[in-house]
C-alpha positions as MATLAB code, in Angstrom:
seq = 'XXXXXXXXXXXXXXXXXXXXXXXXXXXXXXXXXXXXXXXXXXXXXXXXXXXXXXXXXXXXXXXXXXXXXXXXXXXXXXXXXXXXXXXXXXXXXXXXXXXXXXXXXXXXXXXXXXXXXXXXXXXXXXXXXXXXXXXXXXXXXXXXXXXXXXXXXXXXXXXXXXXXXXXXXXXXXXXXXXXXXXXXXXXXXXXXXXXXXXXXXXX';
ca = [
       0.248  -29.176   21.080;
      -0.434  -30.059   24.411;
       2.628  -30.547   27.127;
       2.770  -34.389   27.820;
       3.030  -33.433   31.676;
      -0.370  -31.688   31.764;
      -2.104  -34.060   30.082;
      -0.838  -37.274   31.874;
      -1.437  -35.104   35.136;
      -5.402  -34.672   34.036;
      -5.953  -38.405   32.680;
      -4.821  -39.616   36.586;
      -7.516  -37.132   37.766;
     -10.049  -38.983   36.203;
     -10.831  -42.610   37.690;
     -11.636  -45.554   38.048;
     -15.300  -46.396   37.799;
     -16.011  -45.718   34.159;
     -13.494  -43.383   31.770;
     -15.518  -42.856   28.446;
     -12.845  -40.414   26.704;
     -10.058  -42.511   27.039;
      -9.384  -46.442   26.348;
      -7.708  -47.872   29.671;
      -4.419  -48.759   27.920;
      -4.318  -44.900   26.861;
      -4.713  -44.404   30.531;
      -2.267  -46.925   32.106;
       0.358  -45.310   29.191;
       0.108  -41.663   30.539;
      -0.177  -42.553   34.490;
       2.893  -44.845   34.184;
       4.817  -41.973   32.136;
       3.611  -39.244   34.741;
       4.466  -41.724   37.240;
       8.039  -41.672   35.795;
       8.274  -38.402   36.319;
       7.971  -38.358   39.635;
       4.973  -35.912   39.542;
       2.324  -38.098   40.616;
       1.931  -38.653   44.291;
      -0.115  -42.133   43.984;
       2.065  -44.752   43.041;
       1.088  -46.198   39.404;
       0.737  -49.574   41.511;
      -1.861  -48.143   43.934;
      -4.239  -46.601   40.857;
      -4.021  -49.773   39.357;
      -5.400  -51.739   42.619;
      -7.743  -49.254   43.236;
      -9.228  -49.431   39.468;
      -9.168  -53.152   39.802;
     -11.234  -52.964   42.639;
     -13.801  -50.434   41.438;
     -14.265  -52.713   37.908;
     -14.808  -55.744   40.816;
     -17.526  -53.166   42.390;
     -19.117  -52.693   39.399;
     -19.430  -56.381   38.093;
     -20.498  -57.290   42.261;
     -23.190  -54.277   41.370;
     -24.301  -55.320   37.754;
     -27.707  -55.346   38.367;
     -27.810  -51.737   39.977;
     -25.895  -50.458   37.861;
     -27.496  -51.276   34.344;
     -30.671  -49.332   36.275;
     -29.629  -45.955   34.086;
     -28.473  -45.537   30.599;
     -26.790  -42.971   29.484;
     -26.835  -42.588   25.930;
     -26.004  -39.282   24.754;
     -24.296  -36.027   26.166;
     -23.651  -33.201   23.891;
     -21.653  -29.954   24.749;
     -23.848  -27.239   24.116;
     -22.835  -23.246   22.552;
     -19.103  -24.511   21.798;
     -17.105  -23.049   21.571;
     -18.001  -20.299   23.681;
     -16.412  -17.356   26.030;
     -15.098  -18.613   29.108;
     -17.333  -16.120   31.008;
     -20.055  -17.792   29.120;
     -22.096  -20.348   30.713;
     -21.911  -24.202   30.183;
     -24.376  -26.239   28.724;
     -25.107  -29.731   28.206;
     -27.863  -31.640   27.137;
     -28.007  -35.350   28.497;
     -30.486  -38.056   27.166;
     -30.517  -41.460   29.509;
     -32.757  -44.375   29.746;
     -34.237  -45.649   33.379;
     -34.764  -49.096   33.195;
     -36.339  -49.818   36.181;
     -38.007  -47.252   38.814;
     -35.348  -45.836   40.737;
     -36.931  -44.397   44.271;
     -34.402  -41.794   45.249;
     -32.642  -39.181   43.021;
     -30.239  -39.242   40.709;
     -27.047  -36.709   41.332;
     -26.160  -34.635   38.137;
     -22.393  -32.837   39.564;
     -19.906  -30.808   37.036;
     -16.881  -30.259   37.979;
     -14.073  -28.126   36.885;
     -10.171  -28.962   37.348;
      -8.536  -25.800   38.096;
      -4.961  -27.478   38.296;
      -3.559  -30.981   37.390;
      -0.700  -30.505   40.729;
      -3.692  -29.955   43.305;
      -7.298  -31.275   43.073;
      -7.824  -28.432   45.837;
      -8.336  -25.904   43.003;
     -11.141  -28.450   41.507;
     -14.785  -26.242   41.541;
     -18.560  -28.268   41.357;
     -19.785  -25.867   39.380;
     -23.222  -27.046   39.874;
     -25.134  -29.691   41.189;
     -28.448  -31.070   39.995;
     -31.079  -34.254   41.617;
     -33.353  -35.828   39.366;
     -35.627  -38.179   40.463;
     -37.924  -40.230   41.361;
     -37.260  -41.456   37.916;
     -39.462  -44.386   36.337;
     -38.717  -46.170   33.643;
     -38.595  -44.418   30.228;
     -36.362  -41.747   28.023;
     -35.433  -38.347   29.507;
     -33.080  -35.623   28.392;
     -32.452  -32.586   30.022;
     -30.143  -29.263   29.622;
     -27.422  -29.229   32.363;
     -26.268  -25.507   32.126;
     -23.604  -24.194   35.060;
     -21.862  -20.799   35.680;
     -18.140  -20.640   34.789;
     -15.743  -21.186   37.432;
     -14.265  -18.625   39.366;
     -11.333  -17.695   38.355;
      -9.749  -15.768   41.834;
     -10.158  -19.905   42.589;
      -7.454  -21.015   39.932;
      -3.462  -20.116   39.766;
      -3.147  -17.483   37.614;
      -0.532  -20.214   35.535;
      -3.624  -22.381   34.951;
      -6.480  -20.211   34.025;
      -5.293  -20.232   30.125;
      -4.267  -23.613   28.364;
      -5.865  -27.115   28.774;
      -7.727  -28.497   31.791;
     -10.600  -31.168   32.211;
     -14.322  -31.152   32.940;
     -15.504  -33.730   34.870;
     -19.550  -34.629   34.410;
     -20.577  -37.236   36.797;
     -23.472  -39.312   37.893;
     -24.171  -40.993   41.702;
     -27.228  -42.888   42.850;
     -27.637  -43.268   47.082;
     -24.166  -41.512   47.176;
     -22.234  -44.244   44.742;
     -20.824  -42.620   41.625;
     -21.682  -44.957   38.590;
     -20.951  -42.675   35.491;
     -17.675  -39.870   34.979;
     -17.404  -38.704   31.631;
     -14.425  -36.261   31.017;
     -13.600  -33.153   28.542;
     -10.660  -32.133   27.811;
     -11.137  -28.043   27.727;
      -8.795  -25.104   25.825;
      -9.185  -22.046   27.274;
      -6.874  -19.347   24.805;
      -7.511  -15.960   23.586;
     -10.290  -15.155   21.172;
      -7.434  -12.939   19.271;
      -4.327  -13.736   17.247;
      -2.587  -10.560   18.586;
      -3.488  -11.398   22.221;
      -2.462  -14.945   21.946;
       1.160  -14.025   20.415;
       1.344  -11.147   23.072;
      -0.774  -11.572   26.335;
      -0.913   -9.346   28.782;
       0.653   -9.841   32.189;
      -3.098  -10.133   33.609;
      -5.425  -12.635   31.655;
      -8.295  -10.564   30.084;
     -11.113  -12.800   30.759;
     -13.334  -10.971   28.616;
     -11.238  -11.739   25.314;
     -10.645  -15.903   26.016;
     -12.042  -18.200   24.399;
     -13.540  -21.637   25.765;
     -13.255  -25.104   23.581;
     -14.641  -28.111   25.020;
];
């Protein structure tokens, strides 16, 4: 099971312009709850303006927008080692010729307290891109762990793939991500220092 307070913490971490993993009453439920709690530092009142006023930037923006289509992302080689790299394979549609580049970023969250322990793991521009199907393989090194509180490196975080045109994030799809040990005897007695060689990535 996961602990309600991590998992509240991680949905708050993921905003406002588009949240394909989670329905926004889901959402509203676990910020107000983690609100409750005292945990979060913005106020549930403050998310909520600010989401109401992205949704108003995208229907202002409709027609730049719609330009991309994003129609599939699968998680490639999962589950995998955490040393491992990760892989994903996105397929969108251009709909009409975009001039400048598209910005591919993945991003790990390192701790649900403190989005200074968040990691880009990689960055990737695509583009010019004319109208018509593409897919490509998004594959990024692991993140580095001497970056992440030792409390945080095993149990569930969140990756974050998103998506910008001219510097204006339009897509942010999020994974939830269980990192635990590859072996029973491990996982009922770990070792004082995580063995990074023996856990186990699920995305």
């Amino acid at each position: 099971a996961v602990p309600a307070h991590r998992t509240s913490a991680h949905l708050a971490r993921v905003s406002p312009l588009r949240v394909l993993w989670v329905s926004p009453s889901r959402l509203a439920k676990h910020t107000q709850r983690r609100s409750e709690r005292s945990h979060l530092k913005t106020p549930v009142s403050q998310i909520r303006e600010d989401t109401h006023s992205s949704l108003r930037f995208v229907r202002k923006h409709t027609h730049t927008m719609s330009a991309i289509n994003v129609t599939q992302v699968q998680v490639l080689d999962n589950p995998q080692f955490f040393v491992n790299p990760l892989q994903f394979e996105i397929q969108y549609e251009c709909l009409q010729n975009l001039a400048n580049d598209l910005e591919w970023k993945l991003t790990y969250v390192g701790s649900a307290e403190d989005d200074a322990h968040d990691q880009v793991l990689d960055t990737v521009l695509v583009g010019p891109v004319g109208v018509g199907s593409y897919k490509f393989v998004f594959q990024a090194d692991p993140p580095d762990v001497s970056k992440i509180p030792q409390s945080d490196v095993l149990g569930v975080t969140v990756l974050l793939l998103t998506c910008a045109y001219n510097g204006t994030e339009f897509i942010r799809v999020g994974y939830y991500v269980n990192n635990e040990y590859a072996d029973e005897e491990l996982r009922e007695n770990p070792p004082s220092a995580v063995r990074l060689d023996r856990v186990g990535r699920n995305i």
